[in-house]
Coordinates of C-alpha atoms and ligand atoms in Angstrom, one line a residue:
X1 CA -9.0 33.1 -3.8
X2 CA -6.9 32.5 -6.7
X3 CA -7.2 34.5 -10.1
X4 CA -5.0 32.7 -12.8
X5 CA -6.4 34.6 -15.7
X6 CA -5.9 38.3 -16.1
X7 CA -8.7 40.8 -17.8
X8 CA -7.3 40.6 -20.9
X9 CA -6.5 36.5 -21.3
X10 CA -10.2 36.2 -19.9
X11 CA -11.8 38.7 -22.9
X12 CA -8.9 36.6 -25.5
X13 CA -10.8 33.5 -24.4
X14 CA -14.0 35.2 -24.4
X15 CA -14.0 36.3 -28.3
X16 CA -13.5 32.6 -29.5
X17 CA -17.3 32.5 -28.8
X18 CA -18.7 35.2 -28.7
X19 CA -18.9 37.7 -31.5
X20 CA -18.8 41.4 -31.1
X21 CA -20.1 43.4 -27.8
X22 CA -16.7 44.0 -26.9
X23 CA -17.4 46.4 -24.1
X24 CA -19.5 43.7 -22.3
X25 CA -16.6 41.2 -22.7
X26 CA -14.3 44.0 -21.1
X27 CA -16.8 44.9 -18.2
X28 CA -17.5 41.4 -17.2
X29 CA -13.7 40.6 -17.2
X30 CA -12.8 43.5 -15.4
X31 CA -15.1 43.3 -12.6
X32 CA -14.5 39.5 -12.3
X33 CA -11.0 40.3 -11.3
X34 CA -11.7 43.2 -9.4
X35 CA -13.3 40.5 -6.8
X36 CA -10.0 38.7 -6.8
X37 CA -8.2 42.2 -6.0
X38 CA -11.2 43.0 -3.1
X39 CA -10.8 39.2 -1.8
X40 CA -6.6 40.4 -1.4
X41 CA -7.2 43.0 0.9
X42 CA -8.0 43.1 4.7
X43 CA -11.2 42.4 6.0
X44 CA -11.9 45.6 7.1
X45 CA -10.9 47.0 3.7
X46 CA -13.2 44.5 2.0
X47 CA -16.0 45.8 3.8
X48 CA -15.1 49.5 2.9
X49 CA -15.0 48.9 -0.8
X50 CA -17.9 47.2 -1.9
X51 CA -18.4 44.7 -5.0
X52 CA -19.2 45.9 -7.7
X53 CA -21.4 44.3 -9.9
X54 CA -22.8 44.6 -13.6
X55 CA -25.9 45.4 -15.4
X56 CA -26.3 44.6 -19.0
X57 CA -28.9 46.0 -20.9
X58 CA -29.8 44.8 -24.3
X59 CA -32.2 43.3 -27.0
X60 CA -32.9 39.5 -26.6
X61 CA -30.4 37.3 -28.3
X62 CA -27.6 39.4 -28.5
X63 CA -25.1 37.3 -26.3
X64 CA -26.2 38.4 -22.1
X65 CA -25.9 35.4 -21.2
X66 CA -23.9 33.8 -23.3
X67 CA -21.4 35.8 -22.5
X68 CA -21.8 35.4 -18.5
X69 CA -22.1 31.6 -19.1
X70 CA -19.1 31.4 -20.6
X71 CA -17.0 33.7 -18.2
X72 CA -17.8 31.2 -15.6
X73 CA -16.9 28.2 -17.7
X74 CA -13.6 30.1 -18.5
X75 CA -12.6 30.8 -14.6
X76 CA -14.2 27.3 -13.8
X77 CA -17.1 29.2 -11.5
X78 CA -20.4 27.9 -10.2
X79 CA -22.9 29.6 -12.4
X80 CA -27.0 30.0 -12.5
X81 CA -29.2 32.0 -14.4
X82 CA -32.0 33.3 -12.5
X83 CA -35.4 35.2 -14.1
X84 CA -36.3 38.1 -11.6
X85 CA -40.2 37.7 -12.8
X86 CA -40.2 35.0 -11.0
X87 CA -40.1 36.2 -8.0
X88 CA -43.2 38.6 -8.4
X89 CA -45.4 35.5 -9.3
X90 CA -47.9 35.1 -7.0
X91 CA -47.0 32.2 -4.5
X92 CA -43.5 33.7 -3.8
X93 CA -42.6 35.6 -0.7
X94 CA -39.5 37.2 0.1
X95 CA -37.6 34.1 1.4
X96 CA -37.8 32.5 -2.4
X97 CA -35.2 35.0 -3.5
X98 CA -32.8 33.3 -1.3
X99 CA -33.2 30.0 -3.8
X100 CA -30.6 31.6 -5.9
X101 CA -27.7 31.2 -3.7
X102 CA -29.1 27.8 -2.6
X103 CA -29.2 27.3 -6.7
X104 CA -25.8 28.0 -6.5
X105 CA -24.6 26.1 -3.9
X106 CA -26.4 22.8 -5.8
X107 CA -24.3 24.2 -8.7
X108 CA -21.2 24.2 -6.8
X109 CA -21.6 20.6 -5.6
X110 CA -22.6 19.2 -9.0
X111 CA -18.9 20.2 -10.1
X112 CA -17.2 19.5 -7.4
X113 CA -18.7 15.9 -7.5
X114 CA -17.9 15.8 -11.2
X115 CA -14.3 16.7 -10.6
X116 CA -14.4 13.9 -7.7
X117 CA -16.1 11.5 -9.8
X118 CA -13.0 12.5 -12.6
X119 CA -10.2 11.7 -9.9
X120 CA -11.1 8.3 -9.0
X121 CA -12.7 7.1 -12.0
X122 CA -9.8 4.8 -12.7
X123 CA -10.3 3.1 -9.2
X124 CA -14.3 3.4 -9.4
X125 CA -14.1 1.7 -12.6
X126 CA -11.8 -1.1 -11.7
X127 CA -14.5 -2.2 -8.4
X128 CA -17.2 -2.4 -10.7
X129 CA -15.2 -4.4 -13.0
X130 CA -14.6 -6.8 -10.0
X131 CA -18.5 -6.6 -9.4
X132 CA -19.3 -7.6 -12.7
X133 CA -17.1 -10.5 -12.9
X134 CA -18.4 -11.9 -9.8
X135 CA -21.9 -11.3 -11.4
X136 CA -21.4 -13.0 -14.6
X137 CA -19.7 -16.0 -12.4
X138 CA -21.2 -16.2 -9.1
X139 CA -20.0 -18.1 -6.3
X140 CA -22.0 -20.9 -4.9
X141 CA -24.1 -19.7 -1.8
X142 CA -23.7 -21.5 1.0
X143 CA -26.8 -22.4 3.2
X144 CA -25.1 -23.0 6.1
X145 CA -26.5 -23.8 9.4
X146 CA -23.7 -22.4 11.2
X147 CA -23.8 -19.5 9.4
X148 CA -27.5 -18.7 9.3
X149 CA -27.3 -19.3 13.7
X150 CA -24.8 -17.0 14.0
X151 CA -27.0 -14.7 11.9
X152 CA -29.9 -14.9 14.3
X153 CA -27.2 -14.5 17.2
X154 CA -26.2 -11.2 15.7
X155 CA -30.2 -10.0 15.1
X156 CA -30.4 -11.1 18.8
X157 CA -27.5 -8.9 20.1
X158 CA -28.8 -6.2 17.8
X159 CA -26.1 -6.3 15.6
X160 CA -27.5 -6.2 12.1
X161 CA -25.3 -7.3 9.2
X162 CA -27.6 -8.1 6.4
X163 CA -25.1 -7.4 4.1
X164 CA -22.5 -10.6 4.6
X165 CA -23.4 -12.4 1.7
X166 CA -19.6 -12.8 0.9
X167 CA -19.4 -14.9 3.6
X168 CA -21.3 -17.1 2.7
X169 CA -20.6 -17.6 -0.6
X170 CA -18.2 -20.2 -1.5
X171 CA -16.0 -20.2 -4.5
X172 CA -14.0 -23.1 -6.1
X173 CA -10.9 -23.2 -8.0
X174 CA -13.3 -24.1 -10.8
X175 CA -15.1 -20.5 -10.5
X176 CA -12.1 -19.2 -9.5
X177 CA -10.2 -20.0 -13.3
X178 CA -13.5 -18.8 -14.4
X179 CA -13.8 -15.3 -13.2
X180 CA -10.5 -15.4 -14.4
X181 CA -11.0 -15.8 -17.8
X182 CA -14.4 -13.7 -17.6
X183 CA -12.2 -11.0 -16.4
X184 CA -9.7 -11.3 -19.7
X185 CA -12.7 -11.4 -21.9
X186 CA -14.7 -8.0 -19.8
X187 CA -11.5 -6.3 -20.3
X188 CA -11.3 -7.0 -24.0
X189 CA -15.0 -5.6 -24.9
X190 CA -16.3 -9.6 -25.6
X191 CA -19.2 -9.6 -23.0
X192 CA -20.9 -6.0 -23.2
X193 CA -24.2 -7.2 -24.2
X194 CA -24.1 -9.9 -21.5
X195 CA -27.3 -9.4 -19.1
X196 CA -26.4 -9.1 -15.6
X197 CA -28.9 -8.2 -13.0
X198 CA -27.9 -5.0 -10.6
X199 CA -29.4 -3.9 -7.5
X200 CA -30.0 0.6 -8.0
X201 CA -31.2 2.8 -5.9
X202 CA -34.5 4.3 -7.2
X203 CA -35.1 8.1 -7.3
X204 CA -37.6 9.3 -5.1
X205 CA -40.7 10.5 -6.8
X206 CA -41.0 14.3 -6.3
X207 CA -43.7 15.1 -4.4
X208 CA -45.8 18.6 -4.2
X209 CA -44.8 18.5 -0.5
X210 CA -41.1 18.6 -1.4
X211 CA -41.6 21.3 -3.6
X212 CA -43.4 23.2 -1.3
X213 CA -40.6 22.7 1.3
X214 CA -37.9 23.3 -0.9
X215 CA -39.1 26.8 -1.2
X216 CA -39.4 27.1 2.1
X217 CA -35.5 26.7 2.3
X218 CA -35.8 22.8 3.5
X219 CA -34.9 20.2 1.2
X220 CA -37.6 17.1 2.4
X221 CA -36.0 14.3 0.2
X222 CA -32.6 15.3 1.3
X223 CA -33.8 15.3 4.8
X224 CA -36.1 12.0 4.8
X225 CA -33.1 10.4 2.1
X226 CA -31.0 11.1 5.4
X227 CA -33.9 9.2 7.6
X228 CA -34.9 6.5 5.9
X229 CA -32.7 3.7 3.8
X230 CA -33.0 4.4 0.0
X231 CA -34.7 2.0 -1.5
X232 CA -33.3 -0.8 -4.2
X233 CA -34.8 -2.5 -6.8
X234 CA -33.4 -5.6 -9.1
X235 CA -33.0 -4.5 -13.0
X236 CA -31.2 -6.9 -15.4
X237 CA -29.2 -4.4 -17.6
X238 CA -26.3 -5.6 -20.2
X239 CA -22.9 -5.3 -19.1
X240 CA -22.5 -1.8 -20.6
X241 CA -24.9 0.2 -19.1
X242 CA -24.4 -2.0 -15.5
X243 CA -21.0 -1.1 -15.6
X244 CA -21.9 2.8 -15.8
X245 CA -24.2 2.3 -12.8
X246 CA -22.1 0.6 -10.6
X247 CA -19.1 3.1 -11.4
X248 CA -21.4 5.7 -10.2
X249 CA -22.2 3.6 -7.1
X250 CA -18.6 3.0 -6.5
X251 CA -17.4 6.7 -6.9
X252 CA -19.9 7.6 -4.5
X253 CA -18.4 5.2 -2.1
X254 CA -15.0 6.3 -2.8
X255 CA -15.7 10.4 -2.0
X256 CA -15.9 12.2 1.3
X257 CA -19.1 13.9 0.7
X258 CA -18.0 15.8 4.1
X259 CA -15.2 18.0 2.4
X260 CA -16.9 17.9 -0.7
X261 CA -19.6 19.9 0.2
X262 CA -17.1 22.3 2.5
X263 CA -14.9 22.8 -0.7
X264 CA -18.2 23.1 -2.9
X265 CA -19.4 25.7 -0.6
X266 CA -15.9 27.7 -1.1
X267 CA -16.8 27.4 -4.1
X268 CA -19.8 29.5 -4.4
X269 CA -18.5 31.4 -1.8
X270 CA -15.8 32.6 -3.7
X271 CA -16.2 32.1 -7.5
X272 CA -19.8 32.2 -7.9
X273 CA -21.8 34.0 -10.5
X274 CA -25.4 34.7 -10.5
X275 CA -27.0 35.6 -13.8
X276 CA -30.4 37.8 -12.7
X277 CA -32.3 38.2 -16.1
X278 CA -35.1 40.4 -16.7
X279 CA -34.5 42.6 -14.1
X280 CA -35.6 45.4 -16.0
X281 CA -39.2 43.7 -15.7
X282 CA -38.8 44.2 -11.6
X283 CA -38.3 48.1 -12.0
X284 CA -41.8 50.1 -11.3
X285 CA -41.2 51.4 -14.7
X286 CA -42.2 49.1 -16.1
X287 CA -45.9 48.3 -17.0
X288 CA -46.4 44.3 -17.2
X289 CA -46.7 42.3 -14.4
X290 CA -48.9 44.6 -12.4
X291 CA -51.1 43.0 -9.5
X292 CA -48.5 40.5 -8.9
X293 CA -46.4 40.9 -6.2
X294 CA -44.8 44.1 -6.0
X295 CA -41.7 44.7 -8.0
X296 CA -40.1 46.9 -5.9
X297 CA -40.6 44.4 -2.8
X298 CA -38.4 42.1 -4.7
X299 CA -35.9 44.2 -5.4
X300 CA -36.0 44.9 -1.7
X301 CA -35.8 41.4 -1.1
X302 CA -33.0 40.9 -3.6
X303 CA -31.0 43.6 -2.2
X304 CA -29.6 42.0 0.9
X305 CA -28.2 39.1 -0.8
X306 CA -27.0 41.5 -3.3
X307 CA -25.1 43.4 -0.4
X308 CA -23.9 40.3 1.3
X309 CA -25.4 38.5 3.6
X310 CA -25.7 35.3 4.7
X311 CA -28.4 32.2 3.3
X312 CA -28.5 28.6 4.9
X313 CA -28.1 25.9 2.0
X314 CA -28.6 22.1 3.0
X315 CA -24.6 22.2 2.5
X316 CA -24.0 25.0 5.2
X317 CA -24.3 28.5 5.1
X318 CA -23.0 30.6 1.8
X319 CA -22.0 33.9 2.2
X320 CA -22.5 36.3 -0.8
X321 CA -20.5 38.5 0.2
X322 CA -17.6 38.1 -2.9
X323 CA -20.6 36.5 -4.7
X324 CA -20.6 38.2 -8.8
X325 CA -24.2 39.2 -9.9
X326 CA -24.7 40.0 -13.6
X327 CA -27.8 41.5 -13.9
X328 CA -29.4 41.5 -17.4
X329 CA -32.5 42.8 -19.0
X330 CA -33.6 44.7 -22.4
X331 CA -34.7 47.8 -20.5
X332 CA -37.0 49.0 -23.5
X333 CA -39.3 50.3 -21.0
X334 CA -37.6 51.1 -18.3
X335 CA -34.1 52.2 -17.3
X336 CA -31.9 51.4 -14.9
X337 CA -32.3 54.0 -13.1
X338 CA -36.2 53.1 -12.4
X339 CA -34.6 50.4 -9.7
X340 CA -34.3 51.7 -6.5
X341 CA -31.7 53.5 -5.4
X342 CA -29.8 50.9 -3.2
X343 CA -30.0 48.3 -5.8
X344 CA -28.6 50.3 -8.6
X345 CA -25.9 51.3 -6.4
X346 CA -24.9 47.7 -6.4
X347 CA -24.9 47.9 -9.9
X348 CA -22.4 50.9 -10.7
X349 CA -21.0 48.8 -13.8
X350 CA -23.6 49.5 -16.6
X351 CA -22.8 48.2 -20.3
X352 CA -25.0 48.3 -23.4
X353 CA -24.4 45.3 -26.1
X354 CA -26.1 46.2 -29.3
X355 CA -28.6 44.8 -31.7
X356 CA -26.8 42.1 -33.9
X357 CA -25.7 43.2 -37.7
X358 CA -25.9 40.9 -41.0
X359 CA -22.4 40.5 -40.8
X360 CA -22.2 39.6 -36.9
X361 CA -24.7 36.5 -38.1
X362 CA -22.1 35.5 -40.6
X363 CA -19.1 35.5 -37.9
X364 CA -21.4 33.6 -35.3
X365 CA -22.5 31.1 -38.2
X366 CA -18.6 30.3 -39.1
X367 CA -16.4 31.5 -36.6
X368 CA -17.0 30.6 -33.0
X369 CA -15.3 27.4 -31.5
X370 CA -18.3 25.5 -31.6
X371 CA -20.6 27.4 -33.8
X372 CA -23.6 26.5 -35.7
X373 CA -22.1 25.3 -38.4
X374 CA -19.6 23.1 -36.8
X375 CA -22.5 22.0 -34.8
X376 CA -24.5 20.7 -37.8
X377 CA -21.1 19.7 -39.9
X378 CA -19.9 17.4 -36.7
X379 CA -23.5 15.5 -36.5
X380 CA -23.6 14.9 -39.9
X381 CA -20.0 13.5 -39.6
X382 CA -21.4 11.1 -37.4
X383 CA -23.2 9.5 -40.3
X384 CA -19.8 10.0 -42.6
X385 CA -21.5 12.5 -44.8
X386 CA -19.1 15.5 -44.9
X387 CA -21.6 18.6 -44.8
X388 CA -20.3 21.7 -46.6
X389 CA -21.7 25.3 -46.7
X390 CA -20.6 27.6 -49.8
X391 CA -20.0 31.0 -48.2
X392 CA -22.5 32.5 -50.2
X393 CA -24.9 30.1 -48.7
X394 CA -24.1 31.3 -45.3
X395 CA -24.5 34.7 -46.8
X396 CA -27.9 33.9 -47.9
X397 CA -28.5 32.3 -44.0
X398 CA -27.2 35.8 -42.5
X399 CA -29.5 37.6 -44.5
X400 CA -32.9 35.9 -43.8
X401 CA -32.4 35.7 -40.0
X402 CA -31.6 39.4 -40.4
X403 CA -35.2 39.9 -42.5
X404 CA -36.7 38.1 -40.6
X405 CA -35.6 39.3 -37.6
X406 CA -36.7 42.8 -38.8
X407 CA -40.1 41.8 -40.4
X408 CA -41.5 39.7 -37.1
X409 CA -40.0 39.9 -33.4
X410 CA -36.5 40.5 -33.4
X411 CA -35.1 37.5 -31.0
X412 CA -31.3 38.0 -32.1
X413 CA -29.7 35.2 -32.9
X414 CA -31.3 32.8 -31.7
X415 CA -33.3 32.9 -35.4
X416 CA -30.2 31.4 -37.0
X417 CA -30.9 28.1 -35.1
X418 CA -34.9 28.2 -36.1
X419 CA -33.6 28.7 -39.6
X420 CA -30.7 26.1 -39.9
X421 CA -32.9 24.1 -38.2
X422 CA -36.1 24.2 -41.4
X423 CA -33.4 24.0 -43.7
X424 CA -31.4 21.0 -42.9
X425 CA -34.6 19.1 -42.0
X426 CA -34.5 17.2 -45.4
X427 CA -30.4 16.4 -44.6
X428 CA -30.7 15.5 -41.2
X429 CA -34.0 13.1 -42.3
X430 CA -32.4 11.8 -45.2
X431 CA -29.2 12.0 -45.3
X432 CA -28.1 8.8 -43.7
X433 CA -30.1 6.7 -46.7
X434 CA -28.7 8.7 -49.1
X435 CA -25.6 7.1 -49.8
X436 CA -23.4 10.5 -50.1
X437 CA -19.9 10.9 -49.1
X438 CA -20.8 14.8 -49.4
X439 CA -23.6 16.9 -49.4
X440 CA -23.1 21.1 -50.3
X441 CA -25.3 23.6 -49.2
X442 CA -25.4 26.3 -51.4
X443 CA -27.0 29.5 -51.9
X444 CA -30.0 27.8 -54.6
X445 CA -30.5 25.5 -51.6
X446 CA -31.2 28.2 -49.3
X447 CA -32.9 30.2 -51.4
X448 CA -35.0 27.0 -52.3
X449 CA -35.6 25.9 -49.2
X450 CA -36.5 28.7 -47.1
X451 CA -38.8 30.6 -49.7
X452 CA -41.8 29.8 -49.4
X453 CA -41.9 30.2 -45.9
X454 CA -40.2 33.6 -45.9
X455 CA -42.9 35.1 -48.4
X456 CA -45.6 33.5 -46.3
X457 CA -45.8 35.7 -43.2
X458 CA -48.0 33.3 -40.8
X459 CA -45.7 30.8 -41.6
X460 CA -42.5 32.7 -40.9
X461 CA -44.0 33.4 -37.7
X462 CA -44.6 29.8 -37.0
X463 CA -41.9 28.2 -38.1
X464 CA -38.8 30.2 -38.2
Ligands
ATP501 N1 -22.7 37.9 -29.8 C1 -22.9 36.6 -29.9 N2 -21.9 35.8 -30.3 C2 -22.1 34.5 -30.5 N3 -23.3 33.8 -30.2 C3 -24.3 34.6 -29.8 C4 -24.2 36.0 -29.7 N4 -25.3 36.5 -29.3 C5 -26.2 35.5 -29.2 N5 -25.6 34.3 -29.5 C6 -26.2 33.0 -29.5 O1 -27.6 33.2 -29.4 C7 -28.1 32.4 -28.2 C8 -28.9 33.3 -27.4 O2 -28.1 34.3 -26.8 P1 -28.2 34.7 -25.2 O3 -28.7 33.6 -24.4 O4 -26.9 35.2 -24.8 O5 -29.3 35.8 -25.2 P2 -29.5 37.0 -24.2 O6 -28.9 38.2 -24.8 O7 -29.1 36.6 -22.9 O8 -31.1 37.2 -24.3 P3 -32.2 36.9 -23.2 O9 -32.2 38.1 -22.2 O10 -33.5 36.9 -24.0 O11 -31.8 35.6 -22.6 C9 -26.9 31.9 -27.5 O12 -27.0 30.6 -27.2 C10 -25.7 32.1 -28.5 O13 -25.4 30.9 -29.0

């Protein structure tokens, strides 16, 4: 295992998104790199110290997840985000929990193919190229009789070649200068809305059966996708979106899914993070969810993967033993100490992030790398209309998420993207037909805008 990034670089690149709860940032770094330090040591020293994992308590919206999200994103780790109530709907039995690590592992191999996929785009990119010039300037088939014979002599010996339509085809000098030419003009942009008709591979249908199996640990369309030959269908596409298609054929043709899934499964082996929300709502304190299936039997059927153990994935067996588990929950009604014991053993690192202040809305308006703000400013630039916010607007913003907040259910900050969201409606509608080089949001705006809806309780409630 390799750590590159010590506690305190991971909580510097953890505060250019995520404002305040400072502790949490600490904890989370902390006990990221004490699984590096374990993973150092000998084996029978790993197993006397045991991981140690975090609980984060706190209101909705104040940055859980967020904050676990974006650890992984920093350290480049597999991450999921699981909801422990869902285990205690009815349906579930103990073996679902193990979906989590399977989750993971899925995770782990979406990267890794996007990493492949990154390293040999160039080459993918230049096949499909070659396909679509042959495409756009086919060769003449050849029906020929020689050819077609030794065809059915091949079907008679059993050896199937269907796939030999090169050799058959004949091309000129003629197409040859063509494809040529065709080439020059792909290359320089001329011929993307050219149709050119592709064979894909269409997605199996989910099926109820699947899903049923896939809880059941087994993954049917992986399993009959291995059986049976995926099926193709024709679509006539223009060159553009072909060309995106067959680059994802050809990268697919040009990675060893074998070590893929062997480093992918390092992967969650070794870097994962699973995210268990609402596990406050699993704790026999707590009084919803009662005649479902028992809390505490999921936490007793949590507590082995929590411990280390090993689950069978369709890409091979994942230990969790160096696994990180963040688990999160408000605990209003219950406290961490309502888990059993076991389980809040393997939770010895507790932090508390706290309810989110006027101000802290301000800073997560303006000041996170891809904030809000930014977020509305760059979309808006996509229509050349330069959006600006006065800072007393943003004031004004900070302050009726706050109210709001306070006067209905307090959801964190997640109300400042219900609010931006009523009062740029009129920008993001008409904006583009209004001819503006620059439009300012100011203060009267918000204060004009929002109004109505903030004196009118029911329609707070409903809209922001
Ligand atoms: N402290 C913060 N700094 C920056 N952004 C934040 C902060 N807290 C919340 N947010 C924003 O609010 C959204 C919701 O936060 P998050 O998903 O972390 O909630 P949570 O605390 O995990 O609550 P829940 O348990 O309900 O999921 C995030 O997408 C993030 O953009």
């Amino acid at each position: 295992m390799t750590q590159e990034k010590t506690p305190k670089q991971i909580v510097e690149l953890l505060n250019k998104y995520i404002i305040g709860q400072d502790e949490a940032k600490k904890q989370v770094a902390i006990a990221l790199y004490n699984r590096y330090r374990r993973s150092q040591l000998s084996k029978t020293m790993q197993q006397d110290i045991t991981p140690k994992n975090i609980l984060m308590a706190g209101p909705t919206g104040v940055g859980k997840t967020e904050i676990a999200r974006r650890l992984a994103k920093i350290v480049n780790a597999p991450f999921v985000k699981v909801e422990a109530t869902k285990f205690t709907e009815v349906g579930y039995v103990g073996r679902n929990v193990e979906s989590m690590v399977r989750d993971l592992a899925e995770a782990a191999v979406r990267m890794e193919e996007q990493e492949e996929f990154e390293r040999v785009k160039a080459t993918a990119t230049q096949k499909a190229n070659e396909q679509l010039v042959k495409l756009l300037v086919p060769g003449i088939k050849k029906e020929n009789r020689e050819s077609s014979m030794q065809q059915m002599m091949q079907m008679l010996s059993g050896n199937f070649n269907l796939d030999n339509n090169q050799e058959t085809e004949e091309v000129t000098d003629e197409i040859r200068n063509q494809r040529l030419s065709v080439k020059d003009q792909l290359a320089q942009g001329l011929l993307e809305d050219r149709q050119v008709t592709i064979e894909v591979e269409q997605t199996p249908k989910a099926n109820p059966m699947g899903d049923m199996m896939g809880q059941m640990g087994m993954d049917m369309s992986s399993l009959m996708g291995d059986l049976l030959p995926k099926k193709k269908v024709k679509r006539t596409l223009p060159v553009s979106e072909a060309r995106e298609i067959l680059i994802q054929q050809e990268s697919k043709n040009l990675v060893n899914y074998d070590s893929l899934y062997q480093d992918a499964i390092e992967k969650a082996q070794q870097n994962g993070i699973i995210f268990i929300d609402e596990i406050d709502k699993i704790t026999a304190g707590d009084k919803r969810n009662s005649g479902q299936v028992s809390r505490e039997g999921v936490q007793r059927d949590i507590l082995p993967i929590v411990e280390g153990s090993t689950v069978s994935t369709k890409y091979g067996p994942v230990s969790t033993d160096h696994i990180l588990f963040i688990g999160a929950g408000a605990f209003a009604e219950s406290k961490p100490s309502d888990l059993i014991p076991e389980l809040q053993g393997r939770f010895p690192i507790r932090v508390e992030l706290n309810a989110l202040s006027q101000e802290d809305f301000v800073k997560i308006l303006k000041d996170p790398a891809n904030s809000l703000l930014k977020q509305y400013i760059a979309l808006m630039d996509a229509d050349r209309i330069k959006l600006i916010f006065t800072q007393e607007a943003i004031d004004k913003i900070a302050q009726i998420a706050y109210q709001v907040n306070q006067g209905t259910d307090n959801i964190g900050a997640r109300r400042l993207t219900t609010i931006l969201e009523k009062l740029l409606e009129d920008v993001l509608y008409e904006g583009p037909d209004m001819n503006m080089g620059e439009i300012t949001i100011t203060e009267k705006y918000v204060t004009e805008k929002l109004d109505d809806v903030i004196t009118n309780k029911d329609l707070t409630k409903f809209i922001l």
